[in-house]
Amino acid sequence: MDAAVQEAKLLRQVNALIVAHLRDQNLTQAAAAVAAATMTPLPAATSLPNHLLRLVAKGLAVEQGEAARGGGAPAAFDSAGGGGMGRPLATNAVDFSMQNVKGPSKSFSKHEAKHISDHKNVARCAKFSPDGRYFATGSGDTSIKFFEVAKIKQSMLGDSKDGGRPVVRTFYDHMQPINDLDFHPTSPILISAAKDNTIKFFDFSKTAARKAFRVIQDTHNVRSVCFHPCGDYILAGTDHPIAHLYDVNTFTCYLASNPQDCSAAINQVRYSDTGSLYVTASKDGSLRIWDGISAECVRTISGAHGSAEATSAIFTKDERYILSCGKDSSINLWEVGTGRLVKQYAGAVNGQFRCQAVFNESGEFVISTDEQTSEVVVWDALTTEKVARLPSGHTGAPRWLEHSPVEPAFVTCGNDRSVRFWKQTA
């Protein structure tokens, strides 16, 4: 975690230096724009004029000296190991800064779906592993089913060698319904959050394991969990209005120092890809953006879904925007730096059950479900045009949709207790 903390602090120092430098050059509008986009405090005055220039000059001199002596890069900038940031900031993210995008929307490729399993009660959540090789589903029957994607694909082609059984195993260790799941970014560990106030750890590398090998006992119903990209910390959204941050090694729990009048339970917590920020979606309809290092609230979007619950919120790959979904049947895209509503994706009804809106693996499409028609609904992320309504095959309302992070495939599960796997066919 130390490398991640130091890198995040360094990024914030660089942002502050850039803002101060622009102010020094009397580029006040540019300084204000960069400060807003990076959520860097705008300084009233600069105590060290041209400080950035001096640092750059010193750095260049050191670099030239290293080159002359045949030295390599400083050790501080060597590639990070397991304790570093999970992923670099994406540079190929969809550019949502373009307003009123004209022209035809993209066409969503055809997908085929296969019913792959049933729980004994409502299937409430699903999650893919970071490499897309596995996914798991959690149910009101307190069980967790663990699947291998390759086996599902084989069964869809009709050449499965194990009788077409894609469920690798089922975990049983909770006393109450499962609310959320997440995978460790690098280790074969799956965690689950449940109404029994616990977060449980399962080692899926051990084929005989059916029970958790570690347990975090919280004080509240744990509604949502998310690993930090380095894997050393877990965020938990609970019935308590402030997210609980747990150290994975010690189980020490940390709370934000400036809760910003938080008063409602948290439906979902999610880190950005680098872990520099996280977002909470609350039952009071608000979204809050938090500093991933200091756990300070840096922006509140009150009434993001009116008085209805905000049920999900995720960052775009470049961390500049947040996609949220709520029980007001709206799916909204927000700018992180300003809290401004950028786009809305209309046409799916969700007012009774917790739902989620996600991007596909390329970020070009927004995908969610319609509890009224039991359909999967797809929008062009840039134009906001609805480009597909796919019959889900569920006999009851779909409760969750989770997309693979690496390929055109996703999972739906719902009130009919079933789990369905979707993959692109053309």
CSV table of C-alpha atoms in Angstrom, one decimal:
chain,number,residue,atom,x,y,z
A,1,MET,CA,0.0,0.0,0.0
A,2,ASP,CA,2.9,2.3,0.7
A,3,ALA,CA,3.8,2.6,-3.0
A,4,ALA,CA,0.2,3.4,-3.9
A,5,VAL,CA,0.0,6.1,-1.2
A,6,GLN,CA,3.2,7.7,-2.2
A,7,GLU,CA,2.3,7.7,-5.9
A,8,ALA,CA,-1.1,9.2,-5.2
A,9,LYS,CA,0.4,11.9,-3.0
A,10,LEU,CA,3.0,12.6,-5.7
A,11,LEU,CA,0.2,13.0,-8.3
A,12,ARG,CA,-1.6,15.5,-6.0
A,13,GLN,CA,1.6,17.5,-5.5
A,14,VAL,CA,2.1,17.6,-9.2
A,15,ASN,CA,-1.4,18.9,-9.8
A,16,ALA,CA,-1.0,21.5,-7.1
A,17,LEU,CA,2.3,22.7,-8.7
A,18,ILE,CA,0.6,22.9,-12.1
A,19,VAL,CA,-2.3,25.0,-10.8
A,20,ALA,CA,0.1,27.3,-8.9
A,21,HIS,CA,2.3,27.7,-12.0
A,22,LEU,CA,-0.7,28.7,-14.1
A,23,ARG,CA,-1.6,31.3,-11.5
A,24,ASP,CA,1.9,32.6,-11.5
A,25,GLN,CA,1.6,33.1,-15.3
A,26,ASN,CA,-1.7,35.0,-14.8
A,27,LEU,CA,-3.6,32.2,-16.5
A,28,THR,CA,-6.3,32.3,-14.0
A,29,GLN,CA,-9.0,30.7,-16.1
A,30,ALA,CA,-6.7,27.8,-17.0
A,31,ALA,CA,-5.7,27.4,-13.3
A,32,ALA,CA,-9.3,27.3,-12.2
A,33,ALA,CA,-10.2,24.8,-14.9
A,34,VAL,CA,-7.3,22.4,-14.0
A,35,ALA,CA,-8.1,22.9,-10.3
A,36,ALA,CA,-11.8,21.9,-10.9
A,37,ALA,CA,-10.9,19.0,-13.1
A,38,THR,CA,-8.4,17.5,-10.7
A,39,MET,CA,-10.2,18.6,-7.5
A,40,THR,CA,-7.1,20.5,-6.4
A,41,PRO,CA,-7.6,23.5,-4.0
A,42,LEU,CA,-7.0,26.8,-5.8
A,43,PRO,CA,-4.3,28.7,-3.8
A,44,ALA,CA,-5.0,32.3,-2.8
A,45,ALA,CA,-1.3,33.2,-3.4
A,46,THR,CA,1.9,31.3,-4.3
A,47,SER,CA,4.5,31.4,-1.6
A,48,LEU,CA,7.3,30.2,-4.0
A,49,PRO,CA,6.9,31.8,-7.4
A,50,ASN,CA,8.0,29.6,-10.3
A,51,HIS,CA,8.5,26.7,-8.0
A,52,LEU,CA,7.5,24.2,-10.7
A,53,LEU,CA,10.1,25.7,-13.1
A,54,ARG,CA,12.8,25.3,-10.4
A,55,LEU,CA,11.9,21.7,-9.7
A,56,VAL,CA,11.9,20.9,-13.5
A,57,ALA,CA,15.3,22.5,-13.9
A,58,LYS,CA,16.7,20.5,-11.0
A,59,GLY,CA,15.2,17.3,-12.3
A,60,LEU,CA,16.6,17.8,-15.8
A,61,ALA,CA,20.0,18.5,-14.4
A,62,VAL,CA,19.9,15.3,-12.4
A,63,GLU,CA,18.7,13.3,-15.4
A,64,GLN,CA,21.5,14.7,-17.6
A,65,GLY,CA,24.0,13.8,-14.9
A,66,GLU,CA,22.6,10.2,-14.7
A,67,ALA,CA,22.8,9.9,-18.4
A,68,ALA,CA,26.4,11.1,-18.5
A,69,ARG,CA,27.3,8.5,-15.8
A,70,GLY,CA,25.4,5.8,-17.6
A,71,GLY,CA,22.9,5.4,-14.8
A,72,GLY,CA,19.3,4.2,-15.1
A,73,ALA,CA,16.0,5.5,-13.8
A,74,PRO,CA,15.6,6.3,-10.1
A,75,ALA,CA,14.5,3.4,-8.0
A,76,ALA,CA,11.4,5.4,-6.9
A,77,PHE,CA,10.0,5.1,-10.4
A,78,ASP,CA,10.7,1.4,-10.9
A,79,SER,CA,7.6,-0.6,-11.8
A,80,ALA,CA,5.4,-1.2,-8.7
A,81,GLY,CA,4.9,-4.6,-7.2
A,82,GLY,CA,1.8,-6.0,-5.5
A,83,GLY,CA,1.6,-3.0,-3.2
A,84,GLY,CA,1.4,-0.4,-6.0
A,85,MET,CA,-1.6,0.9,-7.8
A,86,GLY,CA,-3.7,-1.7,-9.4
A,87,ARG,CA,-3.9,-0.2,-12.9
A,88,PRO,CA,-2.5,2.8,-14.7
A,89,LEU,CA,-5.0,5.5,-15.6
A,90,ALA,CA,-6.7,4.6,-18.9
A,91,THR,CA,-5.7,6.7,-21.9
A,92,ASN,CA,-8.2,5.1,-24.3
A,93,ALA,CA,-11.4,6.0,-22.5
A,94,VAL,CA,-14.4,7.3,-24.3
A,95,ASP,CA,-14.3,11.2,-24.5
A,96,PHE,CA,-17.5,12.4,-22.9
A,97,SER,CA,-16.4,16.0,-23.0
A,98,MET,CA,-18.0,16.3,-26.5
A,99,GLN,CA,-21.4,17.8,-26.1
A,100,ASN,CA,-24.5,17.2,-28.3
A,101,VAL,CA,-22.8,14.5,-30.3
A,102,LYS,CA,-24.3,14.2,-33.8
A,103,GLY,CA,-24.2,11.3,-36.2
A,104,PRO,CA,-25.4,7.7,-36.1
A,105,SER,CA,-25.1,5.7,-32.9
A,106,LYS,CA,-22.9,2.6,-32.8
A,107,SER,CA,-24.6,-0.8,-33.4
A,108,PHE,CA,-24.6,-3.2,-30.5
A,109,SER,CA,-23.5,-6.6,-31.7
A,110,LYS,CA,-25.7,-9.6,-31.4
A,111,HIS,CA,-25.4,-11.7,-28.2
A,112,GLU,CA,-26.6,-15.2,-27.3
A,113,ALA,CA,-27.7,-16.1,-23.8
A,114,LYS,CA,-27.6,-19.4,-21.9
A,115,HIS,CA,-29.3,-20.3,-18.7
A,116,ILE,CA,-26.5,-21.7,-16.6
A,117,SER,CA,-27.7,-22.2,-13.1
A,118,ASP,CA,-30.4,-21.6,-10.5
A,119,HIS,CA,-30.2,-20.5,-6.9
A,120,LYS,CA,-32.9,-21.6,-4.4
A,121,ASN,CA,-33.9,-18.0,-3.8
A,122,VAL,CA,-33.6,-14.6,-5.6
A,123,ALA,CA,-30.2,-14.2,-7.4
A,124,ARG,CA,-29.2,-10.7,-6.0
A,125,CYS,CA,-25.7,-9.9,-7.3
A,126,ALA,CA,-22.8,-10.9,-9.6
A,127,LYS,CA,-19.2,-10.1,-10.1
A,128,PHE,CA,-16.4,-10.9,-12.6
A,129,SER,CA,-12.8,-11.5,-11.6
A,130,PRO,CA,-10.4,-8.8,-12.9
A,131,ASP,CA,-9.1,-11.1,-15.6
A,132,GLY,CA,-12.6,-12.1,-16.7
A,133,ARG,CA,-11.9,-15.8,-16.2
A,134,TYR,CA,-14.4,-16.3,-13.4
A,135,PHE,CA,-17.5,-14.8,-12.0
A,136,ALA,CA,-19.7,-15.4,-8.9
A,137,THR,CA,-23.3,-14.8,-8.0
A,138,GLY,CA,-24.8,-14.3,-4.6
A,139,SER,CA,-28.4,-15.1,-3.5
A,140,GLY,CA,-31.1,-14.6,-1.0
A,141,ASP,CA,-30.6,-18.3,-0.2
A,142,THR,CA,-27.2,-17.3,1.4
A,143,SER,CA,-25.2,-19.2,-1.1
A,144,ILE,CA,-22.5,-18.1,-3.6
A,145,LYS,CA,-22.0,-19.9,-6.9
A,146,PHE,CA,-18.6,-19.7,-8.5
A,147,PHE,CA,-18.3,-20.1,-12.3
A,148,GLU,CA,-15.5,-20.6,-14.9
A,149,VAL,CA,-16.2,-18.6,-18.1
A,150,ALA,CA,-14.2,-21.0,-20.3
A,151,LYS,CA,-16.5,-23.9,-19.2
A,152,ILE,CA,-19.6,-21.9,-19.9
A,153,LYS,CA,-18.3,-21.1,-23.4
A,154,GLN,CA,-17.6,-24.8,-24.1
A,155,SER,CA,-21.1,-25.7,-23.0
A,156,MET,CA,-22.5,-23.1,-25.3
A,157,LEU,CA,-20.6,-24.7,-28.2
A,158,GLY,CA,-21.8,-28.1,-27.2
A,159,ASP,CA,-18.4,-29.6,-26.7
A,160,SER,CA,-18.3,-29.5,-22.9
A,161,LYS,CA,-16.4,-32.5,-21.4
A,162,ASP,CA,-17.9,-32.4,-18.0
A,163,GLY,CA,-21.6,-32.7,-18.8
A,164,GLY,CA,-22.2,-29.0,-19.3
A,165,ARG,CA,-21.9,-28.0,-15.6
A,166,PRO,CA,-20.3,-24.6,-15.5
A,167,VAL,CA,-20.6,-24.2,-11.7
A,168,VAL,CA,-17.1,-24.8,-10.3
A,169,ARG,CA,-18.4,-24.9,-6.7
A,170,THR,CA,-20.9,-23.4,-4.3
A,171,PHE,CA,-19.8,-21.6,-1.1
A,172,TYR,CA,-22.1,-21.8,2.0
A,173,ASP,CA,-21.1,-19.7,5.0
A,174,HIS,CA,-23.5,-16.8,5.5
A,175,MET,CA,-26.6,-16.7,7.7
A,176,GLN,CA,-28.4,-14.0,5.7
A,177,PRO,CA,-28.8,-13.0,2.0
A,178,ILE,CA,-25.8,-12.0,0.0
A,179,ASN,CA,-25.7,-8.3,-1.0
A,180,ASP,CA,-22.4,-7.9,-3.0
A,181,LEU,CA,-19.3,-9.7,-4.1
A,182,ASP,CA,-15.7,-8.7,-5.2
A,183,PHE,CA,-12.5,-10.4,-6.3
A,184,HIS,CA,-9.0,-9.6,-5.1
A,185,PRO,CA,-7.1,-7.8,-7.9
A,186,THR,CA,-4.2,-10.4,-7.9
A,187,SER,CA,-4.9,-13.3,-5.5
A,188,PRO,CA,-7.5,-16.1,-5.8
A,189,ILE,CA,-9.7,-14.6,-3.2
A,190,LEU,CA,-13.4,-13.8,-3.4
A,191,ILE,CA,-15.2,-11.7,-0.8
A,192,SER,CA,-18.9,-11.4,0.0
A,193,ALA,CA,-21.0,-8.9,1.9
A,194,ALA,CA,-24.2,-10.0,3.5
A,195,LYS,CA,-27.1,-8.9,5.7
A,196,ASP,CA,-25.6,-10.9,8.6
A,197,ASN,CA,-23.2,-7.9,9.1
A,198,THR,CA,-20.2,-9.9,7.8
A,199,ILE,CA,-17.6,-9.8,5.0
A,200,LYS,CA,-16.2,-13.2,4.3
A,201,PHE,CA,-13.1,-14.3,2.4
A,202,PHE,CA,-13.1,-17.5,0.2
A,203,ASP,CA,-10.0,-19.0,-1.4
A,204,PHE,CA,-11.2,-20.4,-4.7
A,205,SER,CA,-7.7,-21.9,-5.6
A,206,LYS,CA,-8.6,-24.7,-3.1
A,207,THR,CA,-11.0,-27.0,-4.8
A,208,ALA,CA,-12.3,-28.5,-1.6
A,209,ALA,CA,-13.0,-25.2,0.1
A,210,ARG,CA,-16.6,-24.4,0.8
A,211,LYS,CA,-16.3,-22.2,3.8
A,212,ALA,CA,-14.7,-18.8,4.4
A,213,PHE,CA,-11.1,-18.8,5.8
A,214,ARG,CA,-11.4,-15.2,7.2
A,215,VAL,CA,-14.3,-13.1,8.4
A,216,ILE,CA,-14.7,-9.4,9.1
A,217,GLN,CA,-17.5,-8.8,11.6
A,218,ASP,CA,-19.1,-5.4,10.9
A,219,THR,CA,-21.7,-3.6,13.1
A,220,HIS,CA,-24.2,-3.1,10.3
A,221,ASN,CA,-25.8,-4.8,7.3
A,222,VAL,CA,-23.0,-4.8,4.7
A,223,ARG,CA,-24.6,-3.7,1.5
A,224,SER,CA,-21.5,-3.4,-0.8
A,225,VAL,CA,-17.8,-4.2,-0.8
A,226,CYS,CA,-14.9,-3.2,-3.1
A,227,PHE,CA,-11.2,-4.0,-3.0
A,228,HIS,CA,-8.7,-1.2,-3.3
A,229,PRO,CA,-6.8,-1.9,-6.6
A,230,CYS,CA,-3.7,-2.8,-4.5
A,231,GLY,CA,-5.6,-5.4,-2.7
A,232,ASP,CA,-4.6,-4.3,0.8
A,233,TYR,CA,-7.8,-2.5,1.7
A,234,ILE,CA,-11.6,-3.1,1.5
A,235,LEU,CA,-14.3,-0.5,1.3
A,236,ALA,CA,-17.7,-1.5,2.8
A,237,GLY,CA,-20.9,0.3,2.3
A,238,THR,CA,-23.4,-0.5,5.1
A,239,ASP,CA,-26.5,0.7,6.8
A,240,HIS,CA,-24.2,3.2,8.5
A,241,PRO,CA,-24.0,6.4,6.5
A,242,ILE,CA,-20.2,6.5,6.3
A,243,ALA,CA,-18.2,3.9,4.3
A,244,HIS,CA,-16.0,1.6,6.4
A,245,LEU,CA,-12.4,1.1,5.3
A,246,TYR,CA,-10.8,-2.1,6.4
A,247,ASP,CA,-7.1,-3.0,6.4
A,248,VAL,CA,-7.1,-6.5,5.0
A,249,ASN,CA,-4.1,-7.7,7.1
A,250,THR,CA,-5.2,-6.3,10.5
A,251,PHE,CA,-9.0,-5.8,10.0
A,252,THR,CA,-8.6,-2.3,11.5
A,253,CYS,CA,-11.6,-0.2,10.5
A,254,TYR,CA,-11.2,3.5,9.5
A,255,LEU,CA,-13.9,6.1,9.0
A,256,ALA,CA,-13.9,9.4,7.1
A,257,SER,CA,-12.9,12.4,9.1
A,258,ASN,CA,-15.4,14.8,7.4
A,259,PRO,CA,-18.7,12.8,6.8
A,260,GLN,CA,-20.3,15.8,5.2
A,261,ASP,CA,-23.7,15.5,6.8
A,262,CYS,CA,-24.1,11.8,5.6
A,263,SER,CA,-27.2,10.4,7.1
A,264,ALA,CA,-28.4,7.6,4.8
A,265,ALA,CA,-27.4,4.0,4.3
A,266,ILE,CA,-25.0,3.3,1.4
A,267,ASN,CA,-26.2,1.1,-1.4
A,268,GLN,CA,-22.9,0.8,-3.3
A,269,VAL,CA,-19.2,1.7,-2.9
A,270,ARG,CA,-16.7,1.6,-5.8
A,271,TYR,CA,-13.1,2.6,-6.2
A,272,SER,CA,-11.7,4.2,-9.4
A,273,ASP,CA,-9.3,2.1,-11.3
A,274,THR,CA,-6.2,3.7,-9.7
A,275,GLY,CA,-7.8,3.9,-6.2
A,276,SER,CA,-7.2,7.6,-6.0
A,277,LEU,CA,-11.0,8.2,-5.6
A,278,TYR,CA,-14.0,6.2,-4.5
A,279,VAL,CA,-17.7,6.9,-4.8
A,280,THR,CA,-20.7,6.1,-2.6
A,281,ALA,CA,-24.3,5.8,-3.8
A,282,SER,CA,-26.8,6.4,-0.9
A,283,LYS,CA,-30.4,5.6,-0.2
A,284,ASP,CA,-31.1,9.4,0.1
A,285,GLY,CA,-30.4,9.7,-3.6
A,286,SER,CA,-27.0,11.4,-3.3
A,287,LEU,CA,-23.6,10.5,-4.6
A,288,ARG,CA,-20.4,11.4,-2.8
A,289,ILE,CA,-16.9,11.4,-4.2
A,290,TRP,CA,-14.1,10.7,-1.7
A,291,ASP,CA,-10.3,11.0,-1.8
A,292,GLY,CA,-8.9,7.5,-1.9
A,293,ILE,CA,-6.0,8.3,0.3
A,294,SER,CA,-7.3,10.7,3.0
A,295,ALA,CA,-10.9,9.4,2.9
A,296,GLU,CA,-12.1,13.0,2.8
A,297,CYS,CA,-15.3,13.9,0.9
A,298,VAL,CA,-14.3,16.1,-2.0
A,299,ARG,CA,-17.6,16.4,-3.7
A,300,THR,CA,-21.3,15.8,-2.9
A,301,ILE,CA,-23.9,15.5,-5.6
A,302,SER,CA,-27.1,15.9,-3.6
A,303,GLY,CA,-30.3,14.6,-5.1
A,304,ALA,CA,-28.5,12.9,-8.0
A,305,HIS,CA,-31.7,10.7,-8.3
A,306,GLY,CA,-34.1,13.1,-6.6
A,307,SER,CA,-35.5,11.7,-3.5
A,308,ALA,CA,-35.2,8.1,-4.9
A,309,GLU,CA,-32.4,5.8,-3.9
A,310,ALA,CA,-29.1,5.9,-5.8
A,311,THR,CA,-28.4,2.2,-6.3
A,312,SER,CA,-25.1,2.1,-8.2
A,313,ALA,CA,-22.2,4.3,-9.2
A,314,ILE,CA,-19.0,3.5,-11.1
A,315,PHE,CA,-16.2,5.5,-12.5
A,316,THR,CA,-15.2,5.7,-16.2
A,317,LYS,CA,-11.8,4.3,-17.0
A,318,ASP,CA,-10.2,7.8,-17.1
A,319,GLU,CA,-11.8,8.7,-13.7
A,320,ARG,CA,-13.3,11.9,-15.1
A,321,TYR,CA,-17.0,10.8,-14.9
A,322,ILE,CA,-19.3,8.7,-12.8
A,323,LEU,CA,-22.2,6.6,-14.2
A,324,SER,CA,-25.0,6.3,-11.7
A,325,CYS,CA,-28.4,4.4,-11.5
A,326,GLY,CA,-31.3,5.0,-9.2
A,327,LYS,CA,-34.9,4.0,-8.3
A,328,ASP,CA,-36.2,7.0,-10.2
A,329,SER,CA,-35.6,5.0,-13.4
A,330,SER,CA,-32.8,7.3,-14.5
A,331,ILE,CA,-29.2,6.5,-15.5
A,332,ASN,CA,-27.0,9.6,-15.3
A,333,LEU,CA,-23.4,10.5,-16.2
A,334,TRP,CA,-21.7,13.0,-13.9
A,335,GLU,CA,-18.5,15.0,-14.3
A,336,VAL,CA,-16.2,14.3,-11.3
A,337,GLY,CA,-14.5,17.7,-11.4
A,338,THR,CA,-17.6,19.8,-11.3
A,339,GLY,CA,-20.5,17.5,-10.3
A,340,ARG,CA,-22.2,18.6,-13.5
A,341,LEU,CA,-24.8,16.3,-15.1
A,342,VAL,CA,-23.4,15.4,-18.5
A,343,LYS,CA,-25.7,12.8,-20.1
A,344,GLN,CA,-28.8,10.9,-19.3
A,345,TYR,CA,-29.8,7.5,-20.6
A,346,ALA,CA,-33.6,7.1,-20.6
A,347,GLY,CA,-36.0,4.3,-21.3
A,348,ALA,CA,-35.5,1.6,-18.6
A,349,VAL,CA,-37.9,1.4,-15.6
A,350,ASN,CA,-36.4,0.6,-12.2
A,351,GLY,CA,-38.3,1.7,-9.2
A,352,GLN,CA,-38.8,-1.2,-6.9
A,353,PHE,CA,-35.5,-3.2,-6.9
A,354,ARG,CA,-31.9,-2.3,-6.6
A,355,CYS,CA,-30.4,-2.1,-10.1
A,356,GLN,CA,-27.0,-1.4,-11.7
A,357,ALA,CA,-25.9,0.4,-14.9
A,358,VAL,CA,-22.5,-0.5,-16.3
A,359,PHE,CA,-20.3,0.1,-19.3
A,360,ASN,CA,-19.3,-2.7,-21.7
A,361,GLU,CA,-15.6,-3.6,-21.8
A,362,SER,CA,-14.8,-0.8,-24.3
A,363,GLY,CA,-16.9,1.9,-22.6
A,364,GLU,CA,-18.8,2.5,-25.8
A,365,PHE,CA,-22.1,1.3,-24.5
A,366,VAL,CA,-24.2,1.7,-21.3
A,367,ILE,CA,-26.1,-1.5,-20.3
A,368,SER,CA,-28.8,-2.0,-17.7
A,369,THR,CA,-32.1,-3.8,-17.1
A,370,ASP,CA,-35.8,-3.0,-17.2
A,371,GLU,CA,-37.7,-4.5,-14.3
A,372,GLN,CA,-41.0,-3.8,-15.9
A,373,THR,CA,-40.4,-5.6,-19.2
A,374,SER,CA,-37.5,-7.9,-18.0
A,375,GLU,CA,-35.3,-6.7,-20.8
A,376,VAL,CA,-31.7,-5.8,-21.1
A,377,VAL,CA,-31.4,-2.2,-22.4
A,378,VAL,CA,-28.4,-0.9,-24.3
A,379,TRP,CA,-27.5,2.8,-25.1
A,380,ASP,CA,-24.7,4.3,-27.1
A,381,ALA,CA,-22.6,5.9,-24.4
A,382,LEU,CA,-21.9,9.1,-26.4
A,383,THR,CA,-25.1,9.8,-28.2
A,384,THR,CA,-27.3,8.4,-25.4
A,385,GLU,CA,-29.6,6.8,-28.0
A,386,LYS,CA,-31.2,3.5,-27.0
A,387,VAL,CA,-29.7,1.0,-29.5
A,388,ALA,CA,-31.1,-2.3,-28.3
A,389,ARG,CA,-33.7,-4.0,-26.1
A,390,LEU,CA,-32.9,-7.6,-25.6
A,391,PRO,CA,-35.4,-10.1,-24.0
A,392,SER,CA,-33.6,-11.3,-21.0
A,393,GLY,CA,-35.2,-14.7,-20.8
A,394,HIS,CA,-35.8,-14.2,-17.1
A,395,THR,CA,-39.4,-15.0,-16.0
A,396,GLY,CA,-39.2,-12.4,-13.2
A,397,ALA,CA,-37.5,-9.0,-13.0
A,398,PRO,CA,-33.7,-9.1,-13.5
A,399,ARG,CA,-32.0,-7.9,-10.4
A,400,TRP,CA,-28.4,-7.4,-11.5
A,401,LEU,CA,-26.3,-7.1,-14.6
A,402,GLU,CA,-22.5,-7.4,-14.5
A,403,HIS,CA,-20.3,-7.0,-17.6
A,404,SER,CA,-16.9,-8.7,-18.2
A,405,PRO,CA,-14.0,-6.3,-17.9
A,406,VAL,CA,-12.1,-7.9,-20.8
A,407,GLU,CA,-14.5,-9.1,-23.5
A,408,PRO,CA,-18.1,-8.7,-24.9
A,409,ALA,CA,-19.8,-10.9,-22.3
A,410,PHE,CA,-22.1,-10.3,-19.3
A,411,VAL,CA,-24.2,-12.0,-16.7
A,412,THR,CA,-27.8,-11.3,-15.6
A,413,CYS,CA,-29.6,-12.8,-12.6
A,414,GLY,CA,-32.9,-12.0,-10.9
A,415,ASN,CA,-36.1,-12.7,-9.1
A,416,ASP,CA,-36.6,-16.0,-11.0
A,417,ARG,CA,-33.5,-17.3,-9.2
A,418,SER,CA,-31.7,-18.0,-12.5
A,419,VAL,CA,-28.3,-17.0,-13.8
A,420,ARG,CA,-27.9,-16.3,-17.5
A,421,PHE,CA,-24.6,-15.8,-19.3
A,422,TRP,CA,-24.4,-13.6,-22.5
A,423,LYS,CA,-21.7,-13.5,-25.1
A,424,GLN,CA,-21.3,-11.8,-28.4
A,425,THR,CA,-22.0,-13.9,-31.5
A,426,ALA,CA,-21.1,-11.5,-34.3
